[in-house]
Coordinates of N, CA and C in Angstrom, one line a residue:
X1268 N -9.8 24.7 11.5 CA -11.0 24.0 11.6 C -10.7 22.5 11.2
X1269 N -10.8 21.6 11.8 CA -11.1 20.3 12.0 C -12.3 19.7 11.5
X1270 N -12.7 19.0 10.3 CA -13.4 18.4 9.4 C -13.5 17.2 9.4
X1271 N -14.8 16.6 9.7 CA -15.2 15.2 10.5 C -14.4 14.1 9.0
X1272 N -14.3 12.7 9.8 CA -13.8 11.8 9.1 C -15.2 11.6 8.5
X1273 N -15.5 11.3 7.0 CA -16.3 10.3 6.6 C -16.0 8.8 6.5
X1274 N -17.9 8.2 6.9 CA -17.1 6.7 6.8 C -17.7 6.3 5.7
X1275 N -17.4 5.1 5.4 CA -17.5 4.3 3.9 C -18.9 4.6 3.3
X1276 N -19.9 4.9 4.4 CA -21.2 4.7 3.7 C -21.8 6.2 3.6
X1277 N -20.8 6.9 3.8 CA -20.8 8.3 3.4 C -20.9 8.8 1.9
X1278 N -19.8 7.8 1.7 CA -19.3 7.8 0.0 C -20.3 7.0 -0.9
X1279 N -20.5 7.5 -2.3 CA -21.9 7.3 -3.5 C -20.4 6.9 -4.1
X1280 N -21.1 5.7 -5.1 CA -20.5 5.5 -6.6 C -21.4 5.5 -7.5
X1281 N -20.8 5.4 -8.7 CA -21.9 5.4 -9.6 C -23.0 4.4 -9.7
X1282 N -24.0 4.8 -9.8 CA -25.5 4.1 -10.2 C -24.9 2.6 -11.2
X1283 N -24.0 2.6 -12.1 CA -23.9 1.6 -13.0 C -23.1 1.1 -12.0
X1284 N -22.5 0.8 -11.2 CA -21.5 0.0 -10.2 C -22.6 -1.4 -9.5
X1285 N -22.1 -2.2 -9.6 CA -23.0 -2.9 -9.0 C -22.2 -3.1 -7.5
X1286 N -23.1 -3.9 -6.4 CA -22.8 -3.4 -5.0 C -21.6 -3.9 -5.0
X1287 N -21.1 -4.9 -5.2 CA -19.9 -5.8 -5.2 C -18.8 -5.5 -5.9
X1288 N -18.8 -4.6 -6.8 CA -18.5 -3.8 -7.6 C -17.4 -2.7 -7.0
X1289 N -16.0 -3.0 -7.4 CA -14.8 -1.8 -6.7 C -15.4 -0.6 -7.7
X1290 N -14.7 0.4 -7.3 CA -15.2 1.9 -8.1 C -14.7 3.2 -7.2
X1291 N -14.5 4.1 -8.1 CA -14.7 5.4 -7.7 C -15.3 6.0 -6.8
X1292 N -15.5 6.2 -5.7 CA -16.0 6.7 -4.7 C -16.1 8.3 -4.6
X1293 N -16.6 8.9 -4.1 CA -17.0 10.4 -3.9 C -17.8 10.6 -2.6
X1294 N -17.0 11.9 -2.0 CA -17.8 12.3 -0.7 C -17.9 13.6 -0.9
X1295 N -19.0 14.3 -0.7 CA -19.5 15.4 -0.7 C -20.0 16.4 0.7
X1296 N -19.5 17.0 1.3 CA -19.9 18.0 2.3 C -19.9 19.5 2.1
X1297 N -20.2 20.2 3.0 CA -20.2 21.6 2.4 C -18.9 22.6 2.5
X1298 N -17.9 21.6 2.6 CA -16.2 22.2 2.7 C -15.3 21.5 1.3
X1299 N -15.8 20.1 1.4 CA -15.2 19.4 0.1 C -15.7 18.4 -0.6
X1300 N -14.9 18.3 -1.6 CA -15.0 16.8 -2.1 C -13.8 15.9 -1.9
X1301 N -14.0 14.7 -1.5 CA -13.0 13.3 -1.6 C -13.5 12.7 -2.6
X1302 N -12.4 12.2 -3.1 CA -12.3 11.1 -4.2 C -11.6 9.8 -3.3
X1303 N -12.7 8.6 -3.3 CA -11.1 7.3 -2.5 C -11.7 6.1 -3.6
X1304 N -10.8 5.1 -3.1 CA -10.9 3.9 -3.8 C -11.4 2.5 -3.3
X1305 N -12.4 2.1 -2.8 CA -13.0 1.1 -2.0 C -12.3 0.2 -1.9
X1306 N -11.3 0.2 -2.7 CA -10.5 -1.6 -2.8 C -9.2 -1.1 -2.1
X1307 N -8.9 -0.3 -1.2 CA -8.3 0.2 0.1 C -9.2 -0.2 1.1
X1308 N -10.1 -0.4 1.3 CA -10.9 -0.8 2.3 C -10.4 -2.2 2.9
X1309 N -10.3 -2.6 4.1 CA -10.0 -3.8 4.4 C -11.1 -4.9 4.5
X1310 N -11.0 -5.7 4.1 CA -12.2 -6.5 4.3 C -13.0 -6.7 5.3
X1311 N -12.6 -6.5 6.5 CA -13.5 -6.6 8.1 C -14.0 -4.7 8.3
X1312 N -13.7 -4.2 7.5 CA -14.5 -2.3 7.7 C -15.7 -2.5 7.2
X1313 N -16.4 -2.0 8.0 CA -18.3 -1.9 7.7 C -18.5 -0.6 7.2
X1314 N -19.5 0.2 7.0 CA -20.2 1.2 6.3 C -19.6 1.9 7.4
X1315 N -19.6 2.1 8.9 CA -19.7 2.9 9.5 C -17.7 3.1 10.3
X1316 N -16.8 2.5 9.2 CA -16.0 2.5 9.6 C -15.2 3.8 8.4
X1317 N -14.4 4.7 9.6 CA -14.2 6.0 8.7 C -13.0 5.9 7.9
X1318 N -13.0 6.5 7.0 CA -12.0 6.0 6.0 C -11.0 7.0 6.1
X1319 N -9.7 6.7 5.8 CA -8.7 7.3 6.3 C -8.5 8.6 5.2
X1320 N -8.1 9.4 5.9 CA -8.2 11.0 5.2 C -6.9 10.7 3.8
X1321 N -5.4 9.8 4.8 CA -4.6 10.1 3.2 C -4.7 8.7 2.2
X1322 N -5.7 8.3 2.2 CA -6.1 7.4 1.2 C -7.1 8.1 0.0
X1323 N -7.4 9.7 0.8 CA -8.5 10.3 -0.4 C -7.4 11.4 -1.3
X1324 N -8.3 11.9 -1.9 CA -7.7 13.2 -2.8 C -8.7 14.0 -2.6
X1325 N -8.5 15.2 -1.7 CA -9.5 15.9 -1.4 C -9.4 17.4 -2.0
X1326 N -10.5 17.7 -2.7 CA -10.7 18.8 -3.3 C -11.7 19.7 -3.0
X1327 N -11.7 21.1 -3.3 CA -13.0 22.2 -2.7 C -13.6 22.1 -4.4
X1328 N -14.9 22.2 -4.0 CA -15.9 22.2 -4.8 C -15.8 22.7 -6.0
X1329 N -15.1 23.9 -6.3 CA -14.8 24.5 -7.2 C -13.9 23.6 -8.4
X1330 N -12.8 22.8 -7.8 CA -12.0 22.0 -8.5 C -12.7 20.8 -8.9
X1331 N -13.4 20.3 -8.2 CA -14.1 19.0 -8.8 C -15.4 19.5 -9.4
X1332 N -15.9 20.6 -9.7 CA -17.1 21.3 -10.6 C -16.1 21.2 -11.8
X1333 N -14.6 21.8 -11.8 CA -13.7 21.9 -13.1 C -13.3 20.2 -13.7
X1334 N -13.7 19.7 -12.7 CA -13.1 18.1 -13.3 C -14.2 17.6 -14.6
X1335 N -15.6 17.7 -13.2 CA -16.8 17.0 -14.3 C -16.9 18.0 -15.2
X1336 N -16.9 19.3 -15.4 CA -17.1 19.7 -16.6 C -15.8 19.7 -17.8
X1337 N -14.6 19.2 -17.7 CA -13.9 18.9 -18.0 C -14.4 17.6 -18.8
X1338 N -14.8 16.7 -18.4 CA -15.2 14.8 -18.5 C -16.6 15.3 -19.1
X1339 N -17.6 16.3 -19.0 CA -19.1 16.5 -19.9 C -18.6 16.9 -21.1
X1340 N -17.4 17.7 -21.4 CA -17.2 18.3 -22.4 C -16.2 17.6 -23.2
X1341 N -15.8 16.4 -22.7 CA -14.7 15.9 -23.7 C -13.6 16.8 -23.2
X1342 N -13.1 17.8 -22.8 CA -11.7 18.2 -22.7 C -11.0 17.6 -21.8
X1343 N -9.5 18.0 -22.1 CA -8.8 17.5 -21.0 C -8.8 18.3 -19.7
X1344 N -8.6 18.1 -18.5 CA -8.9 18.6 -17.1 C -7.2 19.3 -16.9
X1345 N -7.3 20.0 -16.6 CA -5.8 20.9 -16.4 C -5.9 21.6 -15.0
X1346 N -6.5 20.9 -14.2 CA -6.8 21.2 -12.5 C -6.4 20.7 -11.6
X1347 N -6.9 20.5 -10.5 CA -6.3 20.2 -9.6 C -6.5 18.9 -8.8
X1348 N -6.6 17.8 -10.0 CA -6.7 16.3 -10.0 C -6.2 16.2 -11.8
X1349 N -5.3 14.9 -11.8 CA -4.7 14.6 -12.9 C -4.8 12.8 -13.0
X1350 N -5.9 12.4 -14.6 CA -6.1 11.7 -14.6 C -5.2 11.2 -15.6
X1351 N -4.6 9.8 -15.4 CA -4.2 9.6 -16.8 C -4.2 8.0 -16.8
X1352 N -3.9 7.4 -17.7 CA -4.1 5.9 -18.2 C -2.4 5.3 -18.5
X1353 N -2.1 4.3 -17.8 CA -1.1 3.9 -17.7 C -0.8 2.9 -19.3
X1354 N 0.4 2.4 -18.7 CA 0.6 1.2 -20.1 C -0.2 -0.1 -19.9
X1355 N -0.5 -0.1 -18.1 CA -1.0 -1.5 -18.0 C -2.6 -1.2 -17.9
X1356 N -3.2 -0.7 -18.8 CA -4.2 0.2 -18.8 C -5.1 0.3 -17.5
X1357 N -4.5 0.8 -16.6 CA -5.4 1.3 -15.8 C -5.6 2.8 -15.6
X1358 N -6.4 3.5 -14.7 CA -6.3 5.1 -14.6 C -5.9 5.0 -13.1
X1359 N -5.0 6.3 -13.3 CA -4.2 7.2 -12.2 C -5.2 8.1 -11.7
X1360 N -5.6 8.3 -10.5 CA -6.2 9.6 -10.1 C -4.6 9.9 -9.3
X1361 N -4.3 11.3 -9.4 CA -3.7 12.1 -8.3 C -3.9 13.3 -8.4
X1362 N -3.5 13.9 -7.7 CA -3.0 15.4 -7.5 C -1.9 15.7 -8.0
X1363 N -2.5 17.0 -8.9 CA -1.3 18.1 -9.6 C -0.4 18.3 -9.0
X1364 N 1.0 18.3 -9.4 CA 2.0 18.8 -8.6 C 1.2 19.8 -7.8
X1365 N 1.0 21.3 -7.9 CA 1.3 22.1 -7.3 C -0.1 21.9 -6.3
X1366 N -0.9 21.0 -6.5 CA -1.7 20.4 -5.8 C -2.0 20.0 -4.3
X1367 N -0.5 19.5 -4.6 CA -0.4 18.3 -3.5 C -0.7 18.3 -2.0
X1368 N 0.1 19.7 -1.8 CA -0.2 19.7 0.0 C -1.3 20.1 0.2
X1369 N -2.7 20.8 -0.5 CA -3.7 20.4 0.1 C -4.5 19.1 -0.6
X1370 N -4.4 18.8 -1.4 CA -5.4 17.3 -2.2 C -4.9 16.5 -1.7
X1371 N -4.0 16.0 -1.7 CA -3.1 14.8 -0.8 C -2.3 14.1 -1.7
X1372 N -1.5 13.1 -1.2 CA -0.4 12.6 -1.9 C -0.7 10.8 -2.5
X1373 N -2.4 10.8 -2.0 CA -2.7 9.6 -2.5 C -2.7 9.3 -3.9
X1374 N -2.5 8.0 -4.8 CA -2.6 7.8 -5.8 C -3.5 6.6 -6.0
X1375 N -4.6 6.5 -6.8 CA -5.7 5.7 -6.3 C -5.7 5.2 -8.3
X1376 N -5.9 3.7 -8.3 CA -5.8 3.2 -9.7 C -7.0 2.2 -9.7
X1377 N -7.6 2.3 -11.0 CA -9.1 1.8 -11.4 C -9.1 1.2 -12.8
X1378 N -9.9 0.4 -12.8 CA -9.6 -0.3 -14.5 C -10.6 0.1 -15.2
X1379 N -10.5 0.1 -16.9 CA -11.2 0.5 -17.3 C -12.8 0.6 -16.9
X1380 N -13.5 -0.6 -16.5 CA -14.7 -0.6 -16.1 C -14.8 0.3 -14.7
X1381 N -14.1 0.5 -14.1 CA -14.5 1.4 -13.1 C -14.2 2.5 -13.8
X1382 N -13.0 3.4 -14.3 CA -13.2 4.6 -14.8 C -14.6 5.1 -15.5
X1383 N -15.0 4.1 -16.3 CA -16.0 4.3 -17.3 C -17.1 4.4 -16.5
X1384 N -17.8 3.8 -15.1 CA -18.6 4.2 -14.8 C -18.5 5.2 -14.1
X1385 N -17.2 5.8 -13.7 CA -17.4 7.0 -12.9 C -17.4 8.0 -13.9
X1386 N -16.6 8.1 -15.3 CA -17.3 8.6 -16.3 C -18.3 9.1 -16.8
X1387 N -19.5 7.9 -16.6 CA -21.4 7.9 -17.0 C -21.5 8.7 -15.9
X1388 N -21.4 8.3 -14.6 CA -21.9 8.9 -13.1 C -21.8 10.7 -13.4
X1389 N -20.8 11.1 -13.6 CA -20.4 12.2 -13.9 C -21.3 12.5 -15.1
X1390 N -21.4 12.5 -16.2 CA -22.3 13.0 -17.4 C -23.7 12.5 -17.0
X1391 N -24.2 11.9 -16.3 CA -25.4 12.1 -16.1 C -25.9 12.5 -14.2
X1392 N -24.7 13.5 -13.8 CA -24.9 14.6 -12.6 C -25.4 13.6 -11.6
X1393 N -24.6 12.6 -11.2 CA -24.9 11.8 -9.7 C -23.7 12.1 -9.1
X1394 N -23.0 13.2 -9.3 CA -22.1 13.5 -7.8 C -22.4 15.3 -7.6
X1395 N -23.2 15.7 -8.2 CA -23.4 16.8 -7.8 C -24.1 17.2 -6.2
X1396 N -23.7 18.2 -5.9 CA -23.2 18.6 -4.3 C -24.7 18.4 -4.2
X1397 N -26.0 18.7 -4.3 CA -27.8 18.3 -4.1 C -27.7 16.9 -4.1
X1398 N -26.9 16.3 -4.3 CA -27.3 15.0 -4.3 C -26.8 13.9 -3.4
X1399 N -25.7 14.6 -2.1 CA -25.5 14.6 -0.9 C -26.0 15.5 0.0
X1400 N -25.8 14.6 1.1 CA -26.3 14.7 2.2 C -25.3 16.1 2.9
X1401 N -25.4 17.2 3.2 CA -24.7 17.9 3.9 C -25.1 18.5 5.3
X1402 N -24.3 18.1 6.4 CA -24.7 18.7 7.3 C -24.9 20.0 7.9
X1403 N -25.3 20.9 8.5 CA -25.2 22.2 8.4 C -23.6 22.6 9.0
X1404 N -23.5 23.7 8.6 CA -22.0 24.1 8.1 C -21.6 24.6 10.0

């Protein structure tokens, strides 16, 4: 089965992101979740231009339900997205090794202000799956 491209204006960021504002991205449908990074976006792509599949880190629902409750609870995430903070303090999103061939092999980096609001976004439930739009399956 072949799973439609989403385009940019598919993807929610956090409520604290202001519009201009790079950040964390999230797409929600009734097969998965993507994670991308807006500042991959080319500057002449509009809302309705689709974003390329190996730019995301794509997860089934189950793995990104283990991430945010991972990030509500303060523990570390031992799933199938691995966040970590570099020396030049930014955050790494990737995929777990054993991850890889289906999440993808993107590696997408955010600075502290963007981590932190995708963070808040997450502890106060703005990427939960009711709060996209899903088409019928």
């Amino acid at each position: 089965m072949s799973l439609p491209t989403p385009t940019i204006a598919q993807f929610r960021k956090a409520a604290a992101s202001s519009p201009q504002q790079a950040c964390v991205m999230v797409y929600r449908d009734n097969h998965r979740t993507l994670i991308w990074d807006d500042k991959l976006a080319n500057p002449v792509d509009t809302a309705t231009h689709p974003v390329p599949p190996e730019q995301c880190l794509t997860l089934d629902h189950d793995q990104f339900e283990a991430l945010q409750t991972a990030i509500r609870t303060g523990r570390p995430s031992h799933g199938a997205l691995t966040i970590s903070r570099g020396s030049d303090g930014r955050y790494e999103f990737s995929a777990a090794p054993e991850y890889r061939a289906r999440a993808g092999t993107a590696r997408l980096f955010f600075d502290r202000h963007e981590y932190t609001a995708f963070v808040h976004a997450v502890r106060h439930h703005e990427f939960e799956r009711s709060a996209f739009f899903s088409p019928a399956a």
